[in-house]
CSV table of C-alpha atoms in Angstrom, one decimal:
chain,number,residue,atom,x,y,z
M,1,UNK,CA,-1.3,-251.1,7.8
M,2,UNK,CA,2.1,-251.7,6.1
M,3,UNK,CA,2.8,-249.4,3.0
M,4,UNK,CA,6.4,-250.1,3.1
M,5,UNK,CA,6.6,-252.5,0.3
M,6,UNK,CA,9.8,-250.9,-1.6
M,7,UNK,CA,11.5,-251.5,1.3
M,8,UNK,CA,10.4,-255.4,1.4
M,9,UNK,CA,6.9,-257.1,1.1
M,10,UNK,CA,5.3,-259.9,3.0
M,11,UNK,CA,5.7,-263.3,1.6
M,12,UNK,CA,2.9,-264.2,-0.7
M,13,UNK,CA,1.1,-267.6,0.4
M,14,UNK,CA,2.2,-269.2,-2.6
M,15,UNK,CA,5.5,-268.6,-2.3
M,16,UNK,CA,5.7,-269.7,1.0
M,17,UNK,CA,3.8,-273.3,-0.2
M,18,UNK,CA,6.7,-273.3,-3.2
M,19,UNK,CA,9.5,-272.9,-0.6
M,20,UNK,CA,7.8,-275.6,1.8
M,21,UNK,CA,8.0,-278.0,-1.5
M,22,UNK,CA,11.5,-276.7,-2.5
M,23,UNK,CA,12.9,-277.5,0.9
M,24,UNK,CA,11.7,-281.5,0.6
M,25,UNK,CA,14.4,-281.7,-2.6
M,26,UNK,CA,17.2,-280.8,-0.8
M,27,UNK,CA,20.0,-282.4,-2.8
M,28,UNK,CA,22.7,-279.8,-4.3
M,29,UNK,CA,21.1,-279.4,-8.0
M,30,UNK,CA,24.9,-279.9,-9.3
M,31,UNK,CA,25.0,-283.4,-7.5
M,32,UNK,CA,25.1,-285.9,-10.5
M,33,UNK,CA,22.8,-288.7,-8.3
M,34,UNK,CA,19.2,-289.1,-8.4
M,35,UNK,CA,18.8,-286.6,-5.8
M,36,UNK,CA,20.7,-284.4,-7.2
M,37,UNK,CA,19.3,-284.3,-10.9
M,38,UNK,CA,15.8,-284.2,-9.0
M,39,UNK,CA,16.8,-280.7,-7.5
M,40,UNK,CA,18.2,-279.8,-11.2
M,41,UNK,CA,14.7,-280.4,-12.9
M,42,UNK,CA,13.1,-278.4,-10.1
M,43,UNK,CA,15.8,-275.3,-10.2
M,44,UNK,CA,15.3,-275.3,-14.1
M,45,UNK,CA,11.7,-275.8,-13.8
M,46,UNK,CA,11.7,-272.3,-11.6
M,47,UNK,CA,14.1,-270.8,-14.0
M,48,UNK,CA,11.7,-271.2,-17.2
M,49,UNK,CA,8.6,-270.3,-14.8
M,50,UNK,CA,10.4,-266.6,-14.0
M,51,UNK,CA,11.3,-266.4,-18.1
M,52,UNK,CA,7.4,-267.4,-18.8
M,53,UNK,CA,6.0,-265.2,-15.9
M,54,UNK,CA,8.5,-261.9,-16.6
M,55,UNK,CA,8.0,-262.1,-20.7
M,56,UNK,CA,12.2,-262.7,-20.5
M,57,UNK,CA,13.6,-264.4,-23.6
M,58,UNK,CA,17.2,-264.8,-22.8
M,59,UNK,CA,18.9,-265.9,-20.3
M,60,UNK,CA,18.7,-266.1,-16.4
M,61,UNK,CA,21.2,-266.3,-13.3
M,62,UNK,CA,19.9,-266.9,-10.0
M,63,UNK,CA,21.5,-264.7,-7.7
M,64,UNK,CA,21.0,-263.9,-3.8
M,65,UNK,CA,19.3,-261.0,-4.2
M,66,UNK,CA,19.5,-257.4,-6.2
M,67,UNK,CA,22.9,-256.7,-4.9
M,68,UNK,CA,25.1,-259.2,-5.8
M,69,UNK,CA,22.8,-259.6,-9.8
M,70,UNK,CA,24.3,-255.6,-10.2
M,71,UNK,CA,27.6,-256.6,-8.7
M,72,UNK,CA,28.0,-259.0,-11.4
M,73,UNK,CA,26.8,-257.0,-13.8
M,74,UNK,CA,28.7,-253.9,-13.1
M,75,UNK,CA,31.6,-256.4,-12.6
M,76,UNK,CA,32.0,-258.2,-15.1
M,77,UNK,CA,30.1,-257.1,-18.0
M,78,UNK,CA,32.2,-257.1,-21.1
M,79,UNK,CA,32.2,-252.8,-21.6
M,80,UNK,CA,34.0,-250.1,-21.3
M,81,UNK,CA,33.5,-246.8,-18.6
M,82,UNK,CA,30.4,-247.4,-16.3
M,83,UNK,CA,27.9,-244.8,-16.3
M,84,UNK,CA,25.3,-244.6,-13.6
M,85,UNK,CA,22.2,-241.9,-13.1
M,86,UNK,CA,23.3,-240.0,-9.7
M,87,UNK,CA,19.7,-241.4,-8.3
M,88,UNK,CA,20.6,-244.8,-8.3
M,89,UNK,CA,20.2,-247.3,-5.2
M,90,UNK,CA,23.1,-247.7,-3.0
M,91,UNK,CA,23.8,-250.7,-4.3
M,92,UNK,CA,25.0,-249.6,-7.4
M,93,UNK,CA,27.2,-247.0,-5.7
M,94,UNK,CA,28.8,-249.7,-3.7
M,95,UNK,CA,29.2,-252.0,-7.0
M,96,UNK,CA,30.7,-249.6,-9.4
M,97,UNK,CA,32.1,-246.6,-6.9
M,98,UNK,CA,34.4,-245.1,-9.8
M,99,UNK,CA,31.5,-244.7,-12.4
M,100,UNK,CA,30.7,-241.3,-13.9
M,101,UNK,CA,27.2,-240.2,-12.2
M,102,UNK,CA,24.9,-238.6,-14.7
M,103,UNK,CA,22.8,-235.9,-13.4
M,104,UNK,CA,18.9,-235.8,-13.9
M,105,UNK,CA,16.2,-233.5,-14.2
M,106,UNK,CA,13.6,-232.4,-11.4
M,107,UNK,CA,12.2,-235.1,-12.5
M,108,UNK,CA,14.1,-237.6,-11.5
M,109,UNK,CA,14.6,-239.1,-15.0
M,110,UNK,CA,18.4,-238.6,-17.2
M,111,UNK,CA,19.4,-235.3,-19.2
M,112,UNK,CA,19.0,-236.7,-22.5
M,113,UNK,CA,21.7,-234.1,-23.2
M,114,UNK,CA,24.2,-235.6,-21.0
M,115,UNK,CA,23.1,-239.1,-21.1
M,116,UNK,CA,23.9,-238.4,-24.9
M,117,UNK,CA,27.4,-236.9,-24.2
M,118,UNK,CA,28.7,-239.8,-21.7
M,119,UNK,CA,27.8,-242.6,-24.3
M,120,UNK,CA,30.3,-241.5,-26.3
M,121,UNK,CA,33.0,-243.2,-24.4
M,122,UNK,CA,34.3,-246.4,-25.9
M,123,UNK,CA,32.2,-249.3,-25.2
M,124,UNK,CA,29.7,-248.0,-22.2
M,125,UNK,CA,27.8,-249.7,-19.6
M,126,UNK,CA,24.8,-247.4,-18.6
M,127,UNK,CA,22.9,-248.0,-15.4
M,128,UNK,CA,19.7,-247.1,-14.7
M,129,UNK,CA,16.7,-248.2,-12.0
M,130,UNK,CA,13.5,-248.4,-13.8
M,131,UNK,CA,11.4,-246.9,-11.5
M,132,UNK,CA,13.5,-244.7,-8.2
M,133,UNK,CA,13.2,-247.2,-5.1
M,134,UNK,CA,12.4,-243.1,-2.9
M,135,UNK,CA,10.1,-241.4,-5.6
M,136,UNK,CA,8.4,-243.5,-8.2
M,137,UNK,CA,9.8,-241.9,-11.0
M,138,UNK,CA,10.1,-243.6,-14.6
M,139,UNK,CA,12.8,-243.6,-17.2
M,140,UNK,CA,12.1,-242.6,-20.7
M,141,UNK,CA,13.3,-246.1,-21.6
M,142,UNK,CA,12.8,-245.2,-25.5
M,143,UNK,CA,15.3,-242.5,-25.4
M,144,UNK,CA,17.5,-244.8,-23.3
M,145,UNK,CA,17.4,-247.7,-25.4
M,146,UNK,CA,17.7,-245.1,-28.8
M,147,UNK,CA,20.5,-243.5,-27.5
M,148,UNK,CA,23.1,-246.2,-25.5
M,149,UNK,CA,22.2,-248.9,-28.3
M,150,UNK,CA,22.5,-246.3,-31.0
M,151,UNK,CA,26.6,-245.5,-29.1
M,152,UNK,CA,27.4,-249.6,-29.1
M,153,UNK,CA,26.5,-249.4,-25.1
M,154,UNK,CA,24.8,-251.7,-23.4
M,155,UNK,CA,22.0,-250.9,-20.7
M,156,UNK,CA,21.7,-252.1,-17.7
M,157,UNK,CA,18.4,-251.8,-16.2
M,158,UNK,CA,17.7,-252.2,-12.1
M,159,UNK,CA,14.0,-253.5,-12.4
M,160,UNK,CA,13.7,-254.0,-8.5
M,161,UNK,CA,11.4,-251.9,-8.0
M,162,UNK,CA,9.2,-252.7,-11.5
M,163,UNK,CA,9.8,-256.0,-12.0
M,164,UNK,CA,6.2,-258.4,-11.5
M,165,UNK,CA,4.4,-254.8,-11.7
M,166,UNK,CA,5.1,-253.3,-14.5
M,167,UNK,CA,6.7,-254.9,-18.4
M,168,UNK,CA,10.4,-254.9,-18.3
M,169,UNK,CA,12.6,-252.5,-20.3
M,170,UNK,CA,13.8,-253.7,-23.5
M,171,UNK,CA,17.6,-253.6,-21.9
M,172,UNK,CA,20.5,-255.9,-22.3
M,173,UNK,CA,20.9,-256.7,-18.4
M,174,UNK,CA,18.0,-256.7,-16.0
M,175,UNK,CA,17.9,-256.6,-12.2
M,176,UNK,CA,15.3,-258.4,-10.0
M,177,UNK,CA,14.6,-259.0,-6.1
M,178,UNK,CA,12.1,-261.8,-4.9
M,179,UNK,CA,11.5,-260.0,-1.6
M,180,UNK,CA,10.0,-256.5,-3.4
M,181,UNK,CA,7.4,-258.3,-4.5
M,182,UNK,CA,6.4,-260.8,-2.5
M,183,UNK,CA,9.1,-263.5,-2.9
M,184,UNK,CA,11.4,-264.7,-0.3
M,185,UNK,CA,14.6,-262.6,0.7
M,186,UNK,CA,17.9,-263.8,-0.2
M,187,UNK,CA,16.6,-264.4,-4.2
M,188,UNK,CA,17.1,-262.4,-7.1
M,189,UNK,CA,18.4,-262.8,-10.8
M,190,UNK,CA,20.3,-261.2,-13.4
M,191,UNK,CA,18.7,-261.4,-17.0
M,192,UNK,CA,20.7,-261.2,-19.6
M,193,UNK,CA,20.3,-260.7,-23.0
M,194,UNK,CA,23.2,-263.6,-24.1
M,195,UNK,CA,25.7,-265.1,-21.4
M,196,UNK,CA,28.6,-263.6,-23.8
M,197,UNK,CA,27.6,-260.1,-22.2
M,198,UNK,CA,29.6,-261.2,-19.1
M,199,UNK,CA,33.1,-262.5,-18.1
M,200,UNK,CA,32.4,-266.0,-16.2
M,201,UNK,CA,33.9,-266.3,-12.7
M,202,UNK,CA,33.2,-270.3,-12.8
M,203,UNK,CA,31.3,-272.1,-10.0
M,204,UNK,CA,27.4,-272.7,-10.7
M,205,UNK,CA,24.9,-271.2,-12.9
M,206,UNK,CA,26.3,-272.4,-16.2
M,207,UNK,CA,29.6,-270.8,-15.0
M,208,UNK,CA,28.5,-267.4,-14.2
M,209,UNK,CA,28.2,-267.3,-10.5
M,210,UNK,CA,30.0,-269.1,-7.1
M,211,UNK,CA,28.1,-270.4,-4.5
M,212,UNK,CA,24.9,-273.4,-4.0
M,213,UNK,CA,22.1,-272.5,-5.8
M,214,UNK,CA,19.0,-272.0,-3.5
M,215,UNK,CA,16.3,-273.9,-4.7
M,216,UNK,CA,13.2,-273.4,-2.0
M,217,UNK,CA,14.2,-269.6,-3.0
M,218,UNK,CA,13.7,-269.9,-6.7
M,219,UNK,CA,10.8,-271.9,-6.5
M,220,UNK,CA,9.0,-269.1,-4.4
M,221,UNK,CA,10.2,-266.8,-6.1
M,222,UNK,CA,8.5,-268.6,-9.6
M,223,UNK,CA,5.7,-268.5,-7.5
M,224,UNK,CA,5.5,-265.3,-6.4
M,225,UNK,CA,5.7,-264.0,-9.8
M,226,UNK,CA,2.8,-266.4,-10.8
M,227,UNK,CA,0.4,-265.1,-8.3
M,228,UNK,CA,-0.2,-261.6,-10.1
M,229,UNK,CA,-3.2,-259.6,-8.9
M,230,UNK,CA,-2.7,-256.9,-6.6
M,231,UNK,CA,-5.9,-256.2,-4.2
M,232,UNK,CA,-6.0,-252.9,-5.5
M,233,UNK,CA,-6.7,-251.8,-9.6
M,234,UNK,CA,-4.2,-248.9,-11.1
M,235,UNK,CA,-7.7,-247.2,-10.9
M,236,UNK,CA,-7.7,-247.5,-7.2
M,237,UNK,CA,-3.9,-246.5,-7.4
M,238,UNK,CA,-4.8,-243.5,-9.2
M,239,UNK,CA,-7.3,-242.1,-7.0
M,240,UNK,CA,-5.4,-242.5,-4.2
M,241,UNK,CA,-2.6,-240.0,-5.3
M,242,UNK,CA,-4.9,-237.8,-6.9
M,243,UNK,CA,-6.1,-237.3,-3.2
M,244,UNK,CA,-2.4,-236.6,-2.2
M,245,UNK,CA,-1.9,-234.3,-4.7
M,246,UNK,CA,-1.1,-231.5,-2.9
M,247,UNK,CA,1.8,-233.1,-1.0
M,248,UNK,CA,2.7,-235.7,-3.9
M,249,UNK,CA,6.5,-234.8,-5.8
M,250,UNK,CA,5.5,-233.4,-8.7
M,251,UNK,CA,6.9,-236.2,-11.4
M,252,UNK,CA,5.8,-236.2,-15.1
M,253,UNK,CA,5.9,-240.3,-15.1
M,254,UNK,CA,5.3,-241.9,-11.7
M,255,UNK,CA,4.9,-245.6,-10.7
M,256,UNK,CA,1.9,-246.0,-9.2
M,257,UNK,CA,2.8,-248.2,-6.1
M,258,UNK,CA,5.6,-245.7,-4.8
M,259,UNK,CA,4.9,-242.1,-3.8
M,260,UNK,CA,7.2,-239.3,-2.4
M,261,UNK,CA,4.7,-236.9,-0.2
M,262,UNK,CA,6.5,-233.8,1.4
M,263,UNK,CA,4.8,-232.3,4.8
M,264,UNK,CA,4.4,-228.5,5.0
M,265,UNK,CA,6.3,-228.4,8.7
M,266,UNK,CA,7.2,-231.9,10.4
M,267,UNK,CA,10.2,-233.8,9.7
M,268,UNK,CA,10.2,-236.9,7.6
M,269,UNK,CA,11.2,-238.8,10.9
M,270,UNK,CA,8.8,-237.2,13.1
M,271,UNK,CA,6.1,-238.1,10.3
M,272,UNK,CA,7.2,-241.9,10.4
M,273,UNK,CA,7.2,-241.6,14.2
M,274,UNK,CA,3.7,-240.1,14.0
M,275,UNK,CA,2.2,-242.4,11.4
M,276,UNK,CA,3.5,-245.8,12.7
M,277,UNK,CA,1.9,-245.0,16.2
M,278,UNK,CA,-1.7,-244.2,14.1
M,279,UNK,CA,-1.0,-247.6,12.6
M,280,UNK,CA,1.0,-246.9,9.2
M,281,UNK,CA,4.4,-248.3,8.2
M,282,UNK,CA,5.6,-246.0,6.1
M,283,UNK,CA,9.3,-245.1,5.5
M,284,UNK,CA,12.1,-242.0,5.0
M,285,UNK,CA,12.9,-243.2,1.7
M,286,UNK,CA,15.4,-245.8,1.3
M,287,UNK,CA,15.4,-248.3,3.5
M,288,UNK,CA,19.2,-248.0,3.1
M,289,UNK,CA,19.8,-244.8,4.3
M,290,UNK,CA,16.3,-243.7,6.3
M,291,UNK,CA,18.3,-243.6,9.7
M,292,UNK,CA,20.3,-240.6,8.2
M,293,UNK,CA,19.4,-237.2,9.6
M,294,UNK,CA,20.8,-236.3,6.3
M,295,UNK,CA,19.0,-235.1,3.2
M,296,UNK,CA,18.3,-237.9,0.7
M,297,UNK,CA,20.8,-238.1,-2.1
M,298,UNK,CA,17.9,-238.7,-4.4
M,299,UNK,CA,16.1,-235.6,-3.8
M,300,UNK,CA,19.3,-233.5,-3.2
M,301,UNK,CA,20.1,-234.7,-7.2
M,302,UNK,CA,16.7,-233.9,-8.2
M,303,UNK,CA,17.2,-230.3,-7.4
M,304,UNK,CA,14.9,-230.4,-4.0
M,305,UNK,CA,16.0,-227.7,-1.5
M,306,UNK,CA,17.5,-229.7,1.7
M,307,UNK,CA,14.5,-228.6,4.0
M,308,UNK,CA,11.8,-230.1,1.6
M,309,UNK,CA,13.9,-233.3,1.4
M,310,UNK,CA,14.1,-233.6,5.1
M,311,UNK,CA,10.3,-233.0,5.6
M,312,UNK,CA,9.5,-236.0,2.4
M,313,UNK,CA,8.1,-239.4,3.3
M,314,UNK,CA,7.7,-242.4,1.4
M,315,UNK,CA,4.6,-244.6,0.8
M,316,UNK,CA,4.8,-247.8,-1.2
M,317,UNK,CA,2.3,-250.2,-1.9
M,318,UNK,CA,2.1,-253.8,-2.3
M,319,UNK,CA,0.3,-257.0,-3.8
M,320,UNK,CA,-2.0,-257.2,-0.5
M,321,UNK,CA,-2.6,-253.0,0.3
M,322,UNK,CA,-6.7,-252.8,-0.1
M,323,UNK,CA,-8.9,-250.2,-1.0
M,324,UNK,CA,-9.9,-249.8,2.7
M,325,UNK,CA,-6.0,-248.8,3.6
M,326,UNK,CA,-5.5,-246.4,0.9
M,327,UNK,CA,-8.7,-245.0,2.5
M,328,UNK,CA,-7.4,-244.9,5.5
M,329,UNK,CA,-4.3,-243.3,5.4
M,330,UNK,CA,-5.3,-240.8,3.2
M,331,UNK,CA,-7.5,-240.0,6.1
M,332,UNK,CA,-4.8,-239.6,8.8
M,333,UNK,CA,-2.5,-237.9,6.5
M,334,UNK,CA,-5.3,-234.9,5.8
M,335,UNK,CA,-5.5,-235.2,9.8
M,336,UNK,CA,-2.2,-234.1,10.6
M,337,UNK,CA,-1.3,-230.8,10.7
């Protein structure tokens, strides 16, 4: 049973029959020819299907993924000092390693104290993840929007995690990956508010990014987007961390699909270990750093003692997790002890 979703989630049917009609165009959509203004239609047909099926009103750049959208954000957006929570993905660390880290509370979301401070710089770029990729936790994105807005910043919000699940923030930038929710890896996008946000490098997407667009890609990843229901209801979702309350990270505003459970006595890795022969794939938080023996940098920031981050798993759901698997592990979790 595969609750590992943050980490990546199976390709939904429909994108896959979207990719297998994307890869029949397969002219370069900036070829002028017939071909190539058929693969044009069909890469701006995907690109007003994501705006449509996200609510987005501005603009959209196809990118490979999550990484490279917040490497060109971070990169190139027209501001001043970059200013990132200290619980962001690694991603953004390896995109903006000289930007001030703002610390958080135990509950994973920003000191509005310090957030308030740090916009003061001239110009800032603030960003923030949505919902944390190891612990489910939620921005206040009213006091986020309120204060950077209310300082001239813009926000830059990593929706990788939120995006096709829950309504995105009302930022200037947003993130999204294909492949955390059922699209096809190597997709992503960076929203934008108004192309004048960002320096242009040249190449494709109106200017603002190098390298062949890939079509089969964006059409699954229109299609993905499209396919909406989850097999389980937030009701469902609900119960099922209500009955892992008692080793669930105590967060005020949690996502639903990603919990952060904490054993009394066996490490996180011995807990993977254990689950995945009983038939779970779970993970030790991010998928980027869970072969560390090293405390997570997430939990360390929250204020969790090293010992309690070491001994914390992670469980995320996805668009196919049933009722019968939430029952399930729930069961082998209150088995071990």
């Amino acid at each position: 049973m595969y609750l590992d979703h943050a980490a990546t989630s199976p390709l939904r049917p429909e994108a896959r029959a979207a990719m297998e009609e994307g890869f029949a165009i397969w002219a370069n959509p900036s070829s002028p020819h017939a071909e190539g203004r058929r693969a044009k239609a069909a890469l701006e047909d995907a690109r007003a299907r994501v705006k449509a099926a996200l609510g987005w009103q501005g603009e959209v750049i196809f990118t490979s993924g999550a990484s490279e959208a917040l490497a060109i954000a971070l990169g190139r957006a027209k501001a001043g000092a970059r200013l990132i929570s200290a619980v962001e993905h690694d991603a953004v660390l390896a995109a903006a390693p000289d930007a001030e880290r703002l610390s958080v509370l135990s509950s994973g979301v920003l000191d509005r104290d310090v957030l308030a401070e740090a916009v003061q710089r001239e110009n800032p770029l603030v960003a923030v993840q949505t919902v944390n990729s190891e612990t489910g936790a939620m921005q206040d994105e009213a006091v986020l929007a309120e204060t950077v807005h209310r300082a001239g910043g813009l926000w830059l919000a990593d929706a990788s995690q939120s995006a096709g699940r829950i309504a995105l923030p009302a930022a200037d930038m947003v993130v999204v990956s294909a492949h955390k929710l059922g699209g096809p890896v190597g997709i992503g996008a960076l929203l934008l508010r108004d192309y004048a946000l960002l320096e242009p490098s040249g190449g494709h997407e109106r200017g603002y990014r190098r390298g062949t667009e890939n079509l089969p890609a964006a059409m699954g990843f229109a299609a993905a987007l499209e396919a909406g229901d989850w097999a389980t209801t937030p009701a469902q979702r609900a119960e099922f961390a209500a009955g892992l309350a008692e080793s669930l990270l105590p967060i005020e505003r949690r996502a639903d699909h990603i919990l952060a459970l904490t054993h009394a006595q066996l490490s996180a890795q011995v807990m993977v270990i254990k689950l995945d022969a009983m038939g779970f794939a779970v993970s030790a938080g991010s998928a980027c750093s869970s072969g560390s023996l090293k405390p997570s940098r997430v939990l360390s920031a929250m204020g969790m003692a090293a010992g309690e981050a070491q001994r914390t798993i992670r469980v995320s759901l996805g668009w196919n997790t049933t009722p019968a698997d939430l029952d399930a592990f729930m069961a082998a979790w209150k088995s071990i002890p």
